[in-house]
Coordinates of C-alpha atoms in Angstrom, one line a residue:
X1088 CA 105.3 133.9 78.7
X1089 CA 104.4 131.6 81.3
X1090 CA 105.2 127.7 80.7
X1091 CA 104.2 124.9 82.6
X1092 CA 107.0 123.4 85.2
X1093 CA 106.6 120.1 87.4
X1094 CA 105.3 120.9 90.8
X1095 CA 108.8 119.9 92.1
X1096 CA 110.4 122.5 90.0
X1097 CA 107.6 125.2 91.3
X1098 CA 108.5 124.8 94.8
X1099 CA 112.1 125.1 94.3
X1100 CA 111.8 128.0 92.1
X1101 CA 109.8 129.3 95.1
X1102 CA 112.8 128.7 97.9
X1103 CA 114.9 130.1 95.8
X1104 CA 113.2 133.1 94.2
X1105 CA 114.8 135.5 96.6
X1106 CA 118.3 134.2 97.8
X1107 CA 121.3 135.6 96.2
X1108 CA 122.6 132.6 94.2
X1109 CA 123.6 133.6 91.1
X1110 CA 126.7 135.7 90.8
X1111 CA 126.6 136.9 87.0
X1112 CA 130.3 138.6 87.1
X1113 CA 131.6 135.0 87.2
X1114 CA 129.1 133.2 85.2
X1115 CA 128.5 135.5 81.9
X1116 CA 131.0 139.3 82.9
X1117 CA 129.5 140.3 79.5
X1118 CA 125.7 140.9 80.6
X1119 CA 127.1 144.0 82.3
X1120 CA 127.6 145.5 78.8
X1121 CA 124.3 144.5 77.1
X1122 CA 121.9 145.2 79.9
X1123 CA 122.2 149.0 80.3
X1124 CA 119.8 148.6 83.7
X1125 CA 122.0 145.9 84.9
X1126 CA 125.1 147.9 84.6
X1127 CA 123.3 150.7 86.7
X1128 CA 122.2 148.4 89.2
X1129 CA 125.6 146.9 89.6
X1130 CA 127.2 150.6 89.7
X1131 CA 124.5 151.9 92.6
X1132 CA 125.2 148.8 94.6
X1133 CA 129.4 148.9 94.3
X1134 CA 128.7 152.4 95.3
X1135 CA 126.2 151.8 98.2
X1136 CA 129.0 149.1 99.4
X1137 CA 131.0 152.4 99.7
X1138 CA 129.0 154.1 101.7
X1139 CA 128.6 150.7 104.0
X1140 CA 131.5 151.7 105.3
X1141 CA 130.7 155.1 106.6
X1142 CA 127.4 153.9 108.5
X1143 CA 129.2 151.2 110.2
X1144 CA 131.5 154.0 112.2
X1145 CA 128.3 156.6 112.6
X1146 CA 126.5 156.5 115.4
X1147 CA 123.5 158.3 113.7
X1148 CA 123.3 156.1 111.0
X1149 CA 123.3 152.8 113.5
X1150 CA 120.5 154.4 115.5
X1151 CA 118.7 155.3 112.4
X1152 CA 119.6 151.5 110.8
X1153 CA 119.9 153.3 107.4
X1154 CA 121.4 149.7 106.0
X1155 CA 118.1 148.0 106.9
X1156 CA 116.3 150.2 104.5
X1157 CA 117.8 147.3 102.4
X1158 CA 114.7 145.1 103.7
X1159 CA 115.2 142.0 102.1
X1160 CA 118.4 143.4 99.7
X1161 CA 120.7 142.6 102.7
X1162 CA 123.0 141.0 100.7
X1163 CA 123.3 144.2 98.6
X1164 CA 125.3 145.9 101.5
X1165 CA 127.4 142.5 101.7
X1166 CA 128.9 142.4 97.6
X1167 CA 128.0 143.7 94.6
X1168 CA 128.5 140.8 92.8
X1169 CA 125.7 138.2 94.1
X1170 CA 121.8 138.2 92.8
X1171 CA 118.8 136.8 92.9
X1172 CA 116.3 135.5 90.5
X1173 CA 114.1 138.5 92.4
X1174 CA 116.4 140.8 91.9
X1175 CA 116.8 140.0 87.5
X1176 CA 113.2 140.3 87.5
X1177 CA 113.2 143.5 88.9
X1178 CA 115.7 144.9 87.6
X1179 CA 114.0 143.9 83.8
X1180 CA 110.8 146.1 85.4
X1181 CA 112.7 148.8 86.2
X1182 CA 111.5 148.9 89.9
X1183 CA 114.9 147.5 91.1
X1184 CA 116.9 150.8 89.6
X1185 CA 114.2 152.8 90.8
X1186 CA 114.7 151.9 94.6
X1187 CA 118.2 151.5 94.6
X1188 CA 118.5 155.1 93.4
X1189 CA 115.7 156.6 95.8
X1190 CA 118.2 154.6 99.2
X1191 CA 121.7 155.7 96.9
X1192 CA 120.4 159.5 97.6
X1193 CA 119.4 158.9 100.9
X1194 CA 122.7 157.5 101.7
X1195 CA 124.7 160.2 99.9
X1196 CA 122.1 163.0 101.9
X1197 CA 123.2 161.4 105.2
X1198 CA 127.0 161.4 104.2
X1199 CA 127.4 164.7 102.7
X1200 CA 124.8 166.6 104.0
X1201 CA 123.4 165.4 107.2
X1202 CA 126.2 164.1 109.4
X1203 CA 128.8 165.8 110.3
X1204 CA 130.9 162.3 111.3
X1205 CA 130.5 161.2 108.0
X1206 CA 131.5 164.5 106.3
X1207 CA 135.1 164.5 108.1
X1208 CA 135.8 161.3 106.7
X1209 CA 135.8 162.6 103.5
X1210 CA 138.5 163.3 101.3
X1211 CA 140.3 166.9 100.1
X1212 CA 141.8 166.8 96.6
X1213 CA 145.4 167.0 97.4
X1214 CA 146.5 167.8 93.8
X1215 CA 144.8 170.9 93.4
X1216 CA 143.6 171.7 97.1
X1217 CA 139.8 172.7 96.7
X1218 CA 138.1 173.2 99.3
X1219 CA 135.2 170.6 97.5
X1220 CA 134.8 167.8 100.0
X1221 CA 135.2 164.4 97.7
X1222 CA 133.7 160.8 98.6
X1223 CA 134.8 157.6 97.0
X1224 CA 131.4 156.9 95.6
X1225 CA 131.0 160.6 93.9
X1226 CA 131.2 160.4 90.0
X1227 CA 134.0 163.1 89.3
X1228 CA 136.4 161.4 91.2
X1229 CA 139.7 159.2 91.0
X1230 CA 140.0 156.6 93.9
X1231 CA 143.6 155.5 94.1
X1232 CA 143.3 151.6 94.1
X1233 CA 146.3 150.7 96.4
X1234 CA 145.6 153.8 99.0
X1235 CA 141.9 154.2 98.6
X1236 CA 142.9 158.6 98.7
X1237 CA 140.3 159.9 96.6
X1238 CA 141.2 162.7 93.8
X1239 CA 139.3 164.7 91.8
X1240 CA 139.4 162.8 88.0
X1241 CA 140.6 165.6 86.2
X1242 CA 143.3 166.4 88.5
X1243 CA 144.6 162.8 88.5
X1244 CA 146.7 162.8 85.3
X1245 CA 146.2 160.0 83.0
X1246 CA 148.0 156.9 82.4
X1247 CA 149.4 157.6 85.8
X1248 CA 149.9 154.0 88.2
X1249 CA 150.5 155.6 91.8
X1250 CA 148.9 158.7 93.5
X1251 CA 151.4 161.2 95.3
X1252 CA 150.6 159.5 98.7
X1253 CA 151.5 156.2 97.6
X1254 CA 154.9 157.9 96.2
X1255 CA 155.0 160.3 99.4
X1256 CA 154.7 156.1 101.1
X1257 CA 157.3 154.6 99.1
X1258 CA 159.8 156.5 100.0
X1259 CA 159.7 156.6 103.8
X1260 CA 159.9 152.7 103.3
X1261 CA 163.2 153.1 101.0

């Protein structure tokens, strides 16, 4: 419900409204687990930071500027953690989720359907050798966090610290 501020206070919520100043990880980590919306929003944005890193090796997606379809979001494609007053509002409406999902399946369309540069960087289960072509930002999937070799979940088996490549790399260096 609307309150009354001091014009001073206006004009600064004003310049503010839609720069990226609040980063919520640092400031209150436990939001993440009592705004559902939130959590989605912060999943489709780690995810489209992912996929960054395809577009700015492709050619097509450069001439097609897919990361501008951010418009004012452009700090979306620069962390996940950092947000504006903006983009709490929207995300509370809902319209935030919605348009992050609509540019997370365009993204994922021009990656693993629509270019075949981005489809050779993609990654082949070395554990159980499917022919399945896996991306870091795919749900089913285990990213190795010191090699960044993506595996399919279930193959990786649990409780398990280092992926055969970073074994396969540890002993060449012994």
């Amino acid at each position: 419900q609307p309150s009354k501020v001091s014009r001073q206070s206006k004009q600064y919520l004003q310049l503010v409204y839609y720069k990226p100043l609040l980063n919520l990880q640092e400031s209150n980590p436990q939001l993440f687990g009592r705004v559902e919306e939130l959590q989605h929003v912060r999943k489709l944005r780690r995810e489209i930071l992912m996929m960054k890193k395809y577009f700015t090796s492709c050619r097509l997606a450069l001439d097609a500027k897919l990361l501008l379809q951010l418009k004012e979001r452009q700090h979306f494609v620069e962390t996940s953690d950092m947000y504006s007053l903006n983009d709490l509002c929207e995300t509370e409406s809902g319209s935030l989720l919605d348009e992050l999902t609509n540019i997370h399946v365009r993204y994922a369309q021009h990656i693993k359907l629509d270019c075949a540069t981005c489809q050779g960087k993609g990654f082949i289960c070395e554990l159980c050798e499917d022919s399945d072509v896996l991306f870091p930002f795919d749900v089913s999937v285990h990213v190795c966090s010191k090699c960044s070799t993506v595996y399919h979940r279930d193959c990786f088996p649990t409780g398990k610290e280092s992926c055969p490549k970073c074994q396969r790399i540890s002993q060449r260096t012994v």
